[in-house]
Coordinates of C-alpha atoms in Angstrom, one line a residue:
X374 CA 0.0 0.0 0.0
X375 CA 2.7 2.5 1.0
X376 CA 4.9 2.0 -2.1
X377 CA 1.9 2.6 -4.4
X378 CA 0.9 5.6 -2.5
X379 CA 4.4 7.1 -2.4
X380 CA 4.8 6.6 -6.2
X381 CA 1.5 8.4 -6.8
X382 CA 2.6 11.3 -4.6
X383 CA 6.0 11.4 -6.4
X384 CA 4.3 11.6 -9.8
X385 CA 2.2 14.6 -8.8
X386 CA 5.2 17.0 -8.7
X387 CA 8.2 17.6 -10.9
X388 CA 11.2 15.4 -10.6
X389 CA 13.5 18.4 -11.1
X390 CA 13.0 21.9 -9.8
X391 CA 11.1 23.9 -12.5
X392 CA 12.3 27.3 -11.2
X393 CA 16.0 26.8 -12.2
X394 CA 17.6 26.8 -15.7
X395 CA 20.7 25.1 -14.4
X396 CA 21.7 21.5 -15.1
X397 CA 22.2 20.9 -11.4
X398 CA 21.2 17.3 -11.4
X399 CA 24.3 16.4 -13.4
X400 CA 26.8 17.6 -10.8
X401 CA 27.7 17.3 -7.1
X402 CA 29.0 20.5 -5.7
X403 CA 32.1 19.6 -3.6
X404 CA 32.8 23.1 -2.5
X405 CA 32.1 26.8 -3.3
X406 CA 34.3 29.9 -2.7
X407 CA 32.5 33.2 -3.0
X408 CA 34.2 36.6 -2.8
X409 CA 32.1 39.9 -2.8
X410 CA 33.5 43.4 -2.8
X411 CA 31.1 46.2 -1.8
X412 CA 31.1 49.6 -3.5
X413 CA 28.8 52.0 -1.8
X414 CA 29.6 54.6 -4.4
X415 CA 28.4 52.5 -7.4
X416 CA 25.9 50.5 -5.4
X417 CA 27.2 47.3 -6.9
X418 CA 29.2 44.2 -5.8
X419 CA 32.2 42.8 -7.7
X420 CA 32.1 39.0 -7.3
X421 CA 34.3 36.0 -7.9
X422 CA 32.7 32.5 -7.4
X423 CA 34.6 29.2 -7.8
X424 CA 32.9 25.9 -7.8
X425 CA 34.6 22.5 -7.4
X426 CA 32.2 20.1 -9.2
X427 CA 31.9 16.4 -9.6
X428 CA 30.6 15.6 -13.1
X429 CA 28.3 12.7 -12.4
X430 CA 26.8 12.2 -15.9
X431 CA 29.7 13.0 -18.2
X432 CA 28.1 16.3 -19.1
X433 CA 29.8 18.5 -21.7
X434 CA 28.6 21.8 -20.2
X435 CA 27.9 23.5 -16.9
X436 CA 24.8 25.6 -16.9
X437 CA 24.4 28.2 -14.0
X438 CA 21.5 30.5 -13.2
X439 CA 22.2 34.2 -13.6
X440 CA 19.9 37.2 -13.6
X441 CA 20.9 40.8 -14.5
X442 CA 24.6 40.1 -13.9
X443 CA 27.5 41.4 -15.9
X444 CA 29.8 38.5 -16.6
X445 CA 33.5 39.5 -17.0
X446 CA 35.4 36.3 -17.3
X447 CA 34.9 32.5 -17.0
X448 CA 37.7 30.1 -16.2
X449 CA 37.7 26.3 -16.3
X450 CA 40.4 24.6 -14.2
X451 CA 42.2 28.0 -14.0
X452 CA 42.2 28.6 -17.7
X453 CA 40.2 31.3 -19.5
X454 CA 37.2 29.6 -21.1
X455 CA 34.5 30.4 -23.7
X456 CA 31.0 30.8 -22.5
X457 CA 27.6 32.0 -23.7
X458 CA 24.4 33.4 -22.3
X459 CA 21.2 31.7 -23.1
X460 CA 17.8 33.4 -23.7
X461 CA 16.3 35.7 -21.1
X462 CA 13.2 34.3 -19.4
X463 CA 11.3 34.9 -16.2
X464 CA 14.0 32.8 -14.5
X465 CA 16.9 35.0 -15.7
X466 CA 19.6 34.1 -18.2
X467 CA 21.4 30.8 -18.1
X468 CA 25.2 30.9 -18.2
X469 CA 26.5 28.0 -20.4
X470 CA 30.1 26.9 -19.9
X471 CA 31.5 24.1 -22.1
X472 CA 33.6 21.5 -20.3
X473 CA 35.5 18.3 -21.0
X474 CA 33.0 15.5 -20.4
X475 CA 35.7 13.0 -19.6
X476 CA 37.0 15.0 -16.6
X477 CA 35.3 14.0 -13.4
X478 CA 36.4 16.8 -11.1
X479 CA 36.1 20.3 -12.5
X480 CA 36.8 23.8 -11.2
X481 CA 34.6 26.6 -12.6
X482 CA 35.4 30.3 -11.8
X483 CA 33.2 33.2 -12.8
X484 CA 34.2 36.9 -12.3
X485 CA 31.2 39.3 -12.6
X486 CA 29.5 42.4 -11.3
X487 CA 26.0 43.0 -10.0
X488 CA 23.9 45.7 -11.6
X489 CA 21.3 48.2 -10.5
X490 CA 18.6 45.7 -11.4
X491 CA 19.8 43.1 -8.8
X492 CA 16.8 41.9 -6.8
X493 CA 18.8 40.3 -4.1
X494 CA 20.5 43.3 -2.6
X495 CA 19.4 46.7 -1.4
X496 CA 21.7 49.7 -0.8
X497 CA 20.2 52.2 1.7
X498 CA 21.2 54.9 4.1
X499 CA 21.2 53.3 7.6
X500 CA 20.8 55.2 10.8
X501 CA 24.6 55.8 11.0
X502 CA 25.9 55.4 7.5
X503 CA 25.7 53.5 4.2
X504 CA 24.3 50.0 4.4
X505 CA 23.7 47.0 2.2
X506 CA 21.8 43.8 2.9
X507 CA 20.8 40.8 0.8
X508 CA 17.7 38.6 0.6
X509 CA 18.0 35.7 -1.8
X510 CA 14.9 33.6 -1.1
X511 CA 13.3 32.3 -3.2
X512 CA 15.2 32.6 -6.5
X513 CA 17.1 35.9 -6.2
X514 CA 20.5 34.4 -5.5
X515 CA 21.0 34.3 -9.2
X516 CA 21.1 38.1 -9.3
X517 CA 23.8 38.0 -6.6
X518 CA 26.1 35.4 -8.1
X519 CA 26.0 32.7 -10.8
X520 CA 24.8 29.6 -9.1
X521 CA 22.7 26.4 -9.2
X522 CA 19.8 28.4 -7.8
X523 CA 17.7 25.7 -6.3
X524 CA 17.2 24.4 -2.8
X525 CA 18.0 20.9 -4.3
X526 CA 21.7 21.8 -4.3
X527 CA 23.7 22.3 -1.1
X528 CA 27.4 23.1 -0.7
X529 CA 29.9 24.0 2.0
X530 CA 31.3 27.5 1.4
X531 CA 34.2 29.8 2.1
X532 CA 33.2 33.5 1.9
X533 CA 35.2 36.6 1.6
X534 CA 33.8 40.1 1.9
X535 CA 35.6 43.3 1.2
X536 CA 34.0 46.6 2.4
X537 CA 34.9 49.8 4.3
X538 CA 32.2 48.8 6.8
X539 CA 31.7 45.7 9.0
X540 CA 30.4 42.7 7.1
X541 CA 28.5 39.6 8.0
X542 CA 27.9 36.5 5.7
X543 CA 26.4 33.1 6.0
X544 CA 29.1 31.4 8.0
X545 CA 31.4 31.5 11.0
X546 CA 33.7 34.5 11.2
X547 CA 37.4 33.7 10.7
X548 CA 40.5 35.8 11.7
X549 CA 41.6 38.5 9.3
X550 CA 44.8 40.6 9.5
X551 CA 43.8 42.7 6.5
X552 CA 41.9 45.9 6.9
X553 CA 38.3 45.9 5.5
X554 CA 38.5 42.2 4.5
X555 CA 36.3 39.7 6.3
X556 CA 36.5 35.9 6.1
X557 CA 33.7 33.3 6.9
X558 CA 33.6 29.5 6.8
X559 CA 30.5 27.4 6.4
X560 CA 31.4 23.8 6.6
X561 CA 27.8 22.6 6.7
X562 CA 26.4 22.4 3.2
X563 CA 23.7 25.1 2.5
X564 CA 21.6 26.0 -0.6
X565 CA 22.0 29.2 -2.6
X566 CA 19.0 31.0 -1.1
X567 CA 20.8 31.0 2.3
X568 CA 23.8 32.9 0.9
X569 CA 23.9 36.4 2.4
X570 CA 25.9 39.6 2.8
X571 CA 25.3 42.6 5.0
X572 CA 27.6 45.6 5.5
X573 CA 27.2 48.7 7.6
X574 CA 28.2 50.3 10.9
X575 CA 27.3 47.2 12.8
X576 CA 27.9 46.7 16.5
X577 CA 27.1 43.6 18.6
X578 CA 26.0 42.7 22.1
X579 CA 25.6 39.3 23.9
X580 CA 22.1 37.8 24.3
X581 CA 23.3 34.4 25.4
X582 CA 26.4 32.3 25.9
X583 CA 26.5 31.3 22.2
X584 CA 24.5 34.2 20.8
X585 CA 25.1 37.9 19.9
X586 CA 22.7 40.4 18.4
X587 CA 24.0 42.9 15.8
X588 CA 22.6 46.2 14.8
X589 CA 23.6 49.8 14.3
X590 CA 24.5 51.3 17.7
X591 CA 21.5 53.5 18.3
X592 CA 19.2 50.4 18.4
X593 CA 21.6 48.0 20.0
X594 CA 20.5 48.3 23.7
X595 CA 16.8 47.8 22.8
X596 CA 17.7 44.8 20.6
X597 CA 19.7 43.2 23.4
X598 CA 16.8 43.7 25.9
X599 CA 14.2 42.3 23.6
X600 CA 16.0 38.9 23.1
X601 CA 18.3 38.2 26.0
X602 CA 15.7 36.8 28.3
X603 CA 14.9 33.6 26.3
X604 CA 17.6 33.1 23.6
X605 CA 19.6 30.4 25.3
X606 CA 16.4 28.8 26.6
X607 CA 15.1 28.6 23.1
X608 CA 18.2 26.8 21.9
X609 CA 18.2 24.3 24.7
X610 CA 14.5 23.4 24.2
X611 CA 15.0 23.0 20.5
X612 CA 18.0 20.7 21.2
X613 CA 15.8 18.5 23.4
X614 CA 13.1 18.3 20.6
X615 CA 15.5 17.5 17.8
X616 CA 19.2 17.1 18.5
X617 CA 22.3 19.2 19.3
X618 CA 22.6 22.6 17.6
X619 CA 25.3 22.0 14.9
X620 CA 26.1 25.5 13.7
X621 CA 28.2 26.5 16.8
X622 CA 26.7 30.0 17.2
X623 CA 23.2 31.4 16.7
X624 CA 23.8 35.1 16.2
X625 CA 21.2 37.5 14.8
X626 CA 21.2 40.8 12.9
X627 CA 18.4 43.4 13.3
X628 CA 18.2 45.0 9.8
X629 CA 16.9 48.4 8.7
X630 CA 13.1 48.8 8.3
X631 CA 13.0 48.0 4.6
X632 CA 13.8 44.3 5.2
X633 CA 10.7 42.6 3.7
X634 CA 10.3 39.6 6.1
X635 CA 9.8 39.0 9.8
X636 CA 13.1 37.1 9.7
X637 CA 15.3 35.1 7.4
X638 CA 17.1 32.1 8.7
X639 CA 20.6 32.9 7.5
X640 CA 23.0 30.3 9.0
X641 CA 25.0 31.7 11.9
X642 CA 23.5 35.2 11.3
X643 CA 19.7 35.2 11.3
X644 CA 18.2 38.4 9.8
X645 CA 15.4 40.1 11.7
X646 CA 13.0 42.9 11.0
X647 CA 13.2 45.9 13.4
X648 CA 9.4 45.6 13.9
X649 CA 10.3 42.9 16.4
X650 CA 11.8 45.5 18.7
X651 CA 8.5 46.5 20.3
X652 CA 9.7 46.8 23.9
X653 CA 7.3 44.2 25.3
X654 CA 8.9 40.9 24.1
X655 CA 5.6 39.8 22.5
X656 CA 7.2 39.0 19.2
X657 CA 10.2 37.0 20.4
X658 CA 8.5 33.9 19.0
X659 CA 9.8 35.1 15.6
X660 CA 13.3 34.4 17.0
X661 CA 12.1 30.9 18.0
X662 CA 10.9 30.4 14.5
X663 CA 14.2 31.4 12.9
X664 CA 16.1 29.2 15.4
X665 CA 13.9 26.3 14.4
X666 CA 15.0 26.8 10.8
X667 CA 18.5 25.8 12.0
X668 CA 17.1 22.2 11.7
X669 CA 14.1 22.7 9.4
X670 CA 15.2 24.3 6.2
X671 CA 18.8 24.8 6.9
X672 CA 19.8 21.2 7.8
X673 CA 16.9 19.5 6.1
X674 CA 15.6 21.4 3.1
X675 CA 12.8 21.2 0.6
X676 CA 14.2 20.0 -2.7
X677 CA 12.3 22.7 -4.6
X678 CA 9.9 25.6 -3.8
X679 CA 7.0 23.3 -4.9
X680 CA 7.5 21.6 -1.5
X681 CA 8.0 24.8 0.5
X682 CA 5.6 23.6 3.2
X683 CA 8.3 21.1 4.4
X684 CA 10.5 24.0 5.4
X685 CA 7.9 26.2 6.9
X686 CA 5.3 23.8 8.2
X687 CA 8.0 22.0 10.2
X688 CA 9.5 25.3 11.4
X689 CA 6.1 26.5 12.7
X690 CA 5.6 23.2 14.4
X691 CA 9.0 23.4 16.2
X692 CA 8.4 27.1 17.0
X693 CA 5.2 26.3 18.8
X694 CA 6.7 23.5 20.7
X695 CA 9.4 25.8 21.9
X696 CA 7.0 28.6 22.8
X697 CA 4.8 26.1 24.7
X698 CA 7.8 24.7 26.6
X699 CA 8.9 28.3 27.6
X700 CA 5.4 29.0 28.9
X701 CA 5.4 25.8 30.9
X702 CA 8.8 26.6 32.4
X703 CA 7.6 30.1 33.4
X704 CA 4.5 28.7 34.9
X705 CA 6.5 26.2 36.9
X706 CA 8.9 29.0 38.2
X707 CA 5.8 31.0 39.3
X708 CA 4.4 28.0 41.2
X709 CA 1.4 27.5 39.0
X710 CA -0.5 24.2 39.1
X711 CA -0.1 21.9 36.1
X712 CA 2.6 23.9 34.3
X713 CA 2.8 21.3 31.4
X714 CA -0.9 21.6 30.8
X715 CA -0.6 25.4 30.7
X716 CA 2.3 25.1 28.2
X717 CA 0.0 23.0 25.9
X718 CA -2.8 25.7 26.3
X719 CA -0.3 28.3 25.1
X720 CA 0.7 26.1 22.2
X721 CA -2.9 25.6 21.2
X722 CA -3.6 29.3 21.6
X723 CA -0.9 30.0 19.0
X724 CA -2.5 27.4 16.8
X725 CA -5.8 29.3 16.9
X726 CA -4.0 32.6 16.0
X727 CA -2.3 30.7 13.1
X728 CA -5.6 29.2 12.0
X729 CA -7.2 32.6 11.7
X730 CA -4.3 33.7 9.5
X731 CA -4.7 30.6 7.4
X732 CA -8.4 31.5 6.8
X733 CA -7.4 35.0 5.6
X734 CA -4.7 33.6 3.3
X735 CA -7.0 31.0 1.8
X736 CA -9.7 33.6 1.2
X737 CA -7.3 35.9 -0.6
X738 CA -4.9 33.6 -2.5
X739 CA -5.3 32.0 -5.9
X740 CA -6.7 28.5 -5.1
X741 CA -3.8 26.8 -6.9
X742 CA -1.5 28.2 -4.2
X743 CA -3.7 27.0 -1.3
X744 CA -2.5 23.4 -1.6
X745 CA 0.6 22.2 0.3
X746 CA 2.4 21.0 -2.9
X747 CA 2.5 23.5 -5.7
X748 CA 3.0 23.4 -9.4
X749 CA 5.5 26.1 -10.1
X750 CA 6.2 25.5 -13.8
X751 CA 6.5 28.9 -15.5
X752 CA 5.7 30.5 -12.2
X753 CA 7.6 32.9 -10.0
X754 CA 7.6 31.3 -6.5
X755 CA 7.3 34.7 -4.9
X756 CA 3.8 34.8 -6.3
X757 CA 2.9 31.7 -4.3
X758 CA 4.2 33.1 -1.0
X759 CA 1.7 33.4 1.9
X760 CA 0.9 32.0 5.3
X761 CA -0.4 28.8 3.7
X762 CA 2.8 26.7 3.7
X763 CA 3.4 27.8 7.2
X764 CA 0.0 27.3 8.7
X765 CA -1.5 24.5 6.5
X766 CA 1.9 22.8 6.7
X767 CA 1.7 23.1 10.5
X768 CA -1.9 21.8 10.5
X769 CA -0.7 18.7 8.5
X770 CA 2.0 17.9 11.0
X771 CA -0.3 18.5 14.0
X772 CA -2.8 16.2 12.3
X773 CA -0.1 13.5 12.0
X774 CA 0.9 14.1 15.7
X775 CA -2.7 13.5 16.8
X776 CA -3.4 10.6 14.4
X777 CA -0.2 8.7 15.5
X778 CA -0.8 8.9 19.2
X779 CA 0.2 12.4 20.5
X780 CA 3.4 13.9 21.5
X781 CA 5.0 10.7 23.0
X782 CA 4.4 8.9 19.8
X783 CA 5.4 11.7 17.5
X784 CA 8.5 13.1 19.2
X785 CA 10.8 10.1 18.4
X786 CA 9.9 10.6 14.7
X787 CA 11.1 14.2 14.8
X788 CA 14.6 13.1 15.8
X789 CA 14.6 10.3 13.3
X790 CA 13.4 12.4 10.4
X791 CA 15.9 15.3 11.0
X792 CA 18.8 12.8 11.6
X793 CA 18.0 10.9 8.4
X794 CA 17.8 13.9 6.0
X795 CA 20.3 16.4 7.6
X796 CA 22.6 18.0 5.0
X797 CA 20.2 17.0 2.2
X798 CA 17.1 18.1 0.4
X799 CA 13.9 16.0 -0.1
X800 CA 10.3 16.1 -1.5
X801 CA 6.9 15.3 -0.1
X802 CA 7.0 11.7 -1.3
X803 CA 10.2 11.0 0.6
X804 CA 8.6 12.5 3.7
X805 CA 5.6 10.2 3.5
X806 CA 7.9 7.2 2.7
X807 CA 9.9 8.1 5.9
X808 CA 6.7 8.1 8.0
X809 CA 5.9 4.6 6.9
X810 CA 9.5 3.5 7.3
X811 CA 9.4 4.7 11.0
X812 CA 5.8 3.7 12.0
X813 CA 5.2 0.5 10.1
X814 CA 7.5 -1.5 12.4
X815 CA 5.6 -0.1 15.3
X816 CA 2.3 -1.5 13.9
X817 CA 0.9 1.9 12.9
X818 CA 0.8 1.5 9.1
X819 CA -3.0 1.3 9.2
X820 CA -3.2 4.7 10.9
X821 CA -1.1 6.2 8.1
X822 CA -3.3 4.3 5.5
X823 CA -6.3 6.1 6.9
X824 CA -4.9 9.6 6.1
X825 CA -6.3 11.3 3.0
X826 CA -2.9 12.1 1.6
X827 CA -4.2 13.4 -1.7
X828 CA -6.5 16.0 -0.1
X829 CA -3.8 17.1 2.5
X830 CA -1.0 17.4 0.0
X831 CA -2.7 18.5 -3.2
X832 CA -6.2 19.7 -2.2
X833 CA -6.9 23.4 -2.2
X834 CA -8.6 25.4 0.6
X835 CA -8.8 24.9 4.3
X836 CA -8.1 21.5 5.9
X837 CA -10.4 19.9 8.5
X838 CA -10.7 22.1 11.6
X839 CA -8.4 20.8 14.3
X840 CA -9.4 19.9 17.8
X841 CA -7.9 22.9 19.7
X842 CA -7.7 23.5 23.4
X843 CA -9.6 26.8 23.6
X844 CA -9.0 27.5 27.3
X845 CA -7.1 30.8 26.7
X846 CA -9.0 31.8 23.6
X847 CA -12.4 31.3 25.4
X848 CA -11.5 34.2 27.8
X849 CA -11.3 36.4 24.7
X850 CA -14.4 35.0 23.0
X851 CA -16.5 35.6 26.1
X852 CA -15.4 39.2 26.2
X853 CA -16.2 39.6 22.5
X854 CA -19.7 38.2 23.2
X855 CA -20.2 41.0 25.7
X856 CA -19.5 43.4 22.8
X857 CA -21.9 41.7 20.6
X858 CA -24.7 41.7 23.2
X859 CA -24.1 45.3 24.2
X860 CA -24.3 46.5 20.5
X861 CA -27.4 44.4 19.9
X862 CA -29.1 45.9 22.9
X863 CA -28.0 49.4 22.0
X864 CA -26.0 49.7 25.2
X865 CA -23.6 52.5 26.0
X866 CA -20.2 51.2 25.0
X867 CA -18.3 54.0 26.8
X868 CA -20.0 52.9 30.0
X869 CA -19.7 49.1 29.4
X870 CA -16.0 48.9 28.2
X871 CA -12.7 50.3 29.2
X872 CA -9.0 49.4 28.8
X873 CA -8.9 47.9 32.3
X874 CA -11.0 45.0 30.9
X875 CA -8.0 43.6 29.1
X876 CA -5.3 44.2 31.6
X877 CA -5.1 40.5 32.5
X878 CA -4.8 39.4 28.8
X879 CA -1.5 38.3 27.5
X880 CA -0.3 40.1 24.3
X881 CA -1.5 37.4 21.9
X882 CA -4.9 37.3 23.6
X883 CA -5.2 41.0 22.8
X884 CA -4.3 40.3 19.2
X885 CA -7.0 37.7 19.1
X886 CA -9.4 40.2 20.6
X887 CA -8.8 42.7 17.8
X888 CA -9.1 39.9 15.1
X889 CA -12.3 38.5 16.6
X890 CA -14.0 41.9 17.0
X891 CA -13.2 42.6 13.3
X892 CA -14.7 39.3 12.2
X893 CA -17.8 39.8 14.4
X894 CA -18.3 43.3 13.1
X895 CA -18.4 42.0 9.6
X896 CA -21.6 40.1 10.4
X897 CA -23.3 43.0 12.3
X898 CA -24.5 46.5 11.5
X899 CA -21.9 48.5 13.3
X900 CA -22.2 52.3 12.9
X901 CA -19.1 54.3 12.0
X902 CA -19.9 56.5 15.1
X903 CA -19.4 53.5 17.3
X904 CA -16.1 52.6 15.7
X905 CA -14.9 56.1 16.2
X906 CA -15.3 55.8 20.0
X907 CA -12.9 52.8 20.1
X908 CA -9.7 54.9 20.5
X909 CA -11.2 56.5 23.6
X910 CA -12.0 53.1 25.1
X911 CA -8.6 51.5 24.2
X912 CA -6.0 54.3 24.0
X913 CA -3.2 51.7 24.4
X914 CA -4.0 50.2 21.0
X915 CA -4.3 53.6 19.4
X916 CA -0.8 54.6 20.7
X917 CA 0.9 51.2 20.4
X918 CA 4.3 50.9 18.6
X919 CA 3.8 47.1 18.2
X920 CA 3.2 46.2 14.6
X921 CA 1.0 43.3 15.5
X922 CA -1.4 45.7 17.3
X923 CA -1.1 48.5 14.8
X924 CA -2.0 46.3 11.9
X925 CA -5.0 44.7 13.6
X926 CA -6.2 47.9 15.3
X927 CA -6.3 49.8 12.1
X928 CA -8.0 47.0 10.2
X929 CA -10.8 47.3 12.8
X930 CA -11.0 51.1 12.6
X931 CA -10.6 51.6 8.9
X932 CA -12.7 48.7 7.8
X933 CA -15.8 50.1 9.5
X934 CA -15.1 53.7 10.4
X935 CA -15.8 55.2 6.9
X936 CA -12.9 57.6 7.4
X937 CA -11.8 59.8 4.5
X938 CA -8.3 60.1 3.2
X939 CA -7.5 63.2 5.2
X940 CA -8.6 61.8 8.5
X941 CA -5.7 61.6 11.1
X942 CA -6.4 57.9 11.7
X943 CA -5.9 57.1 8.0
X944 CA -2.9 59.4 7.6
X945 CA -1.2 57.9 10.6
X946 CA -1.6 54.4 9.3
X947 CA -0.6 55.3 5.8
X948 CA 2.6 56.9 7.1
X949 CA 3.3 53.8 9.2
X950 CA 3.0 51.4 6.3
X951 CA 5.4 53.7 4.5
X952 CA 7.9 53.5 7.3
X953 CA 8.0 49.7 7.6
X954 CA 9.1 47.3 4.9
X955 CA 7.8 44.0 6.4
X956 CA 5.5 42.5 3.8
X957 CA 3.3 41.0 6.5
X958 CA 2.2 44.5 7.3
X959 CA 2.7 46.4 4.0
X960 CA 0.7 44.3 1.6
X961 CA -2.4 43.9 3.8
X962 CA -2.0 47.6 4.7
X963 CA -2.4 48.7 1.1
X964 CA -5.2 46.3 0.6
X965 CA -6.9 47.9 3.6
X966 CA -6.4 51.4 2.2
X967 CA -8.0 50.1 -1.1
X968 CA -11.1 48.6 0.6
X969 CA -11.4 51.2 3.5
X970 CA -10.5 54.4 1.7
X971 CA -9.9 54.2 -2.1
X972 CA -7.6 52.7 -4.7
X973 CA -6.5 56.1 -5.7
X974 CA -5.4 56.9 -2.1
X975 CA -3.6 53.6 -1.8
X976 CA -1.7 54.2 -5.1
X977 CA -0.8 57.8 -4.0
X978 CA 0.5 56.5 -0.7
X979 CA 2.6 53.8 -2.4
X980 CA 4.1 56.4 -4.8
X981 CA 5.1 58.5 -1.8
X982 CA 7.0 55.6 -0.2
X983 CA 7.9 53.1 -2.9
X984 CA 11.6 54.0 -2.7
X985 CA 11.7 53.0 1.0
X986 CA 10.8 49.4 0.1
X987 CA 12.9 46.4 -0.8
X988 CA 12.7 45.4 -4.5
X989 CA 10.7 42.2 -3.6
X990 CA 8.2 44.1 -1.5
X991 CA 7.9 46.9 -4.2
X992 CA 7.2 44.3 -6.9
X993 CA 4.5 42.5 -4.9
X994 CA 2.7 45.7 -3.8
X995 CA 2.6 46.9 -7.4
X996 CA 0.9 43.7 -8.4
X997 CA -1.6 44.1 -5.5
X998 CA -2.3 47.7 -6.7
X999 CA -2.7 46.6 -10.3
X1000 CA 0.3 48.7 -11.4
X1001 CA 2.6 47.7 -14.2
X1002 CA 5.5 45.7 -12.8

């Protein structure tokens, strides 16, 4: 039964990554050397990349992915070599290098420069001087250096960075006696999308015995305070769940505001959005998420972006286990009864928040991108990006956990799976095969046989609603029902509600409150006058600097308040989405301006701020606004 099932799953997706033009399957990459020289004047990088390749199939050419690069010279085994560039497509321009098919080990060197069209890097003015950072996921590495730009290829690296400012890259810093030259070693094989460079006036501070945080100096103390409480605890809990942390150090870098993601799991130097520095530690779970990527994604990797759920679903699963364990430990230290039970309540509460996000994503995404396994032939994987691989992927793993007997039955599989596939990349069929491989000897094959694999992996839309522990959520839902009853009875909301009502709520309970009020109000006749009283009732949300509150609060106000474009509420929110680059806030923010104010105002706001955004964010917002890309 399992072999037939696995073959059917295998046949439903591409054997090779459709988002690369390289001939990566014909080679093993033994080692990669990458040198990057930063020019803040020209806003370009001069690069030299050298690959040591094993020619597995007697191929007579090496084909590398490139995009908007200027190729200066190619060498094969140290000698100048002919090359040609293929046709331009949505996946860039392939670099084709003839080689001797009889030679098994080959060294390829390419000297090149980036251009002003590079989508992987952004030059900006930081708080204290010029700054550059890179972001290669999903297929932007090819605009940073010629490469096999697919998560199906992993290589150990040696990196060199040359810059007048401090540099970080995707490896362990090595000693350097030369001014403005920085060396890094990455002995653990990594894919191209994890290659990174940053350079600026960076300082660091310790946040744990094996962790530092980097940022520009004005923000360093705040960054240190935000993360130092739990960093080492996160690592130790993750090690108990999976196995020992293999990367030696877990350092992190808080980037400027234009960084388009919450975090990026760069090995040895996780990149983080400054929106996490909200002075209340409510967003530190993003750090737990990026740490979990040290195993899920970085050690064990999806073989193509069609199986992206395997990176993110597993990472959300581990993140929530870490957050639940932290909550249990705190409850125990406070002398609370049943701390383990409380930890599970916190984990389940985070699941509920995630489920709400999944509903929103399913309702707004193209149905073909609401399945776990995607078809990305002739498709930019950035177009498929949403919360779905994170939350639907998590739901799938939680379903397996419950089906197979709970945490005690599932935890040994976690260790087995990550041990088996570390340093490699895999697809969904191999994942299912490994489930059977582990559980069949334990007499649980029939449980696996009962799972609707086709619907879970390839079906669009929402999965079956999970059985959540709603203990912590019920406190919020009961309070929301008081709102519903008061409005239905035409009660005086200024008399019935105040900020003191929510003083006992944890931060994420408050986030759920704002989400749930928004959803309830969609089904009720709520007057704009009532909405305009909310800032008086909850001034803390109106004045919050926490992006999670700002985004939810303004959705509540602007969706129902019938504000015009000149209203201070609208202007304040428009200026805020112009000041942050995190797509989690920016893209829904513009969609809110479209629905709550007007398309014209949303476009005008974007045109004011578009130069503040990262190229990836700018492109996606243009698509959302219906502008030419």
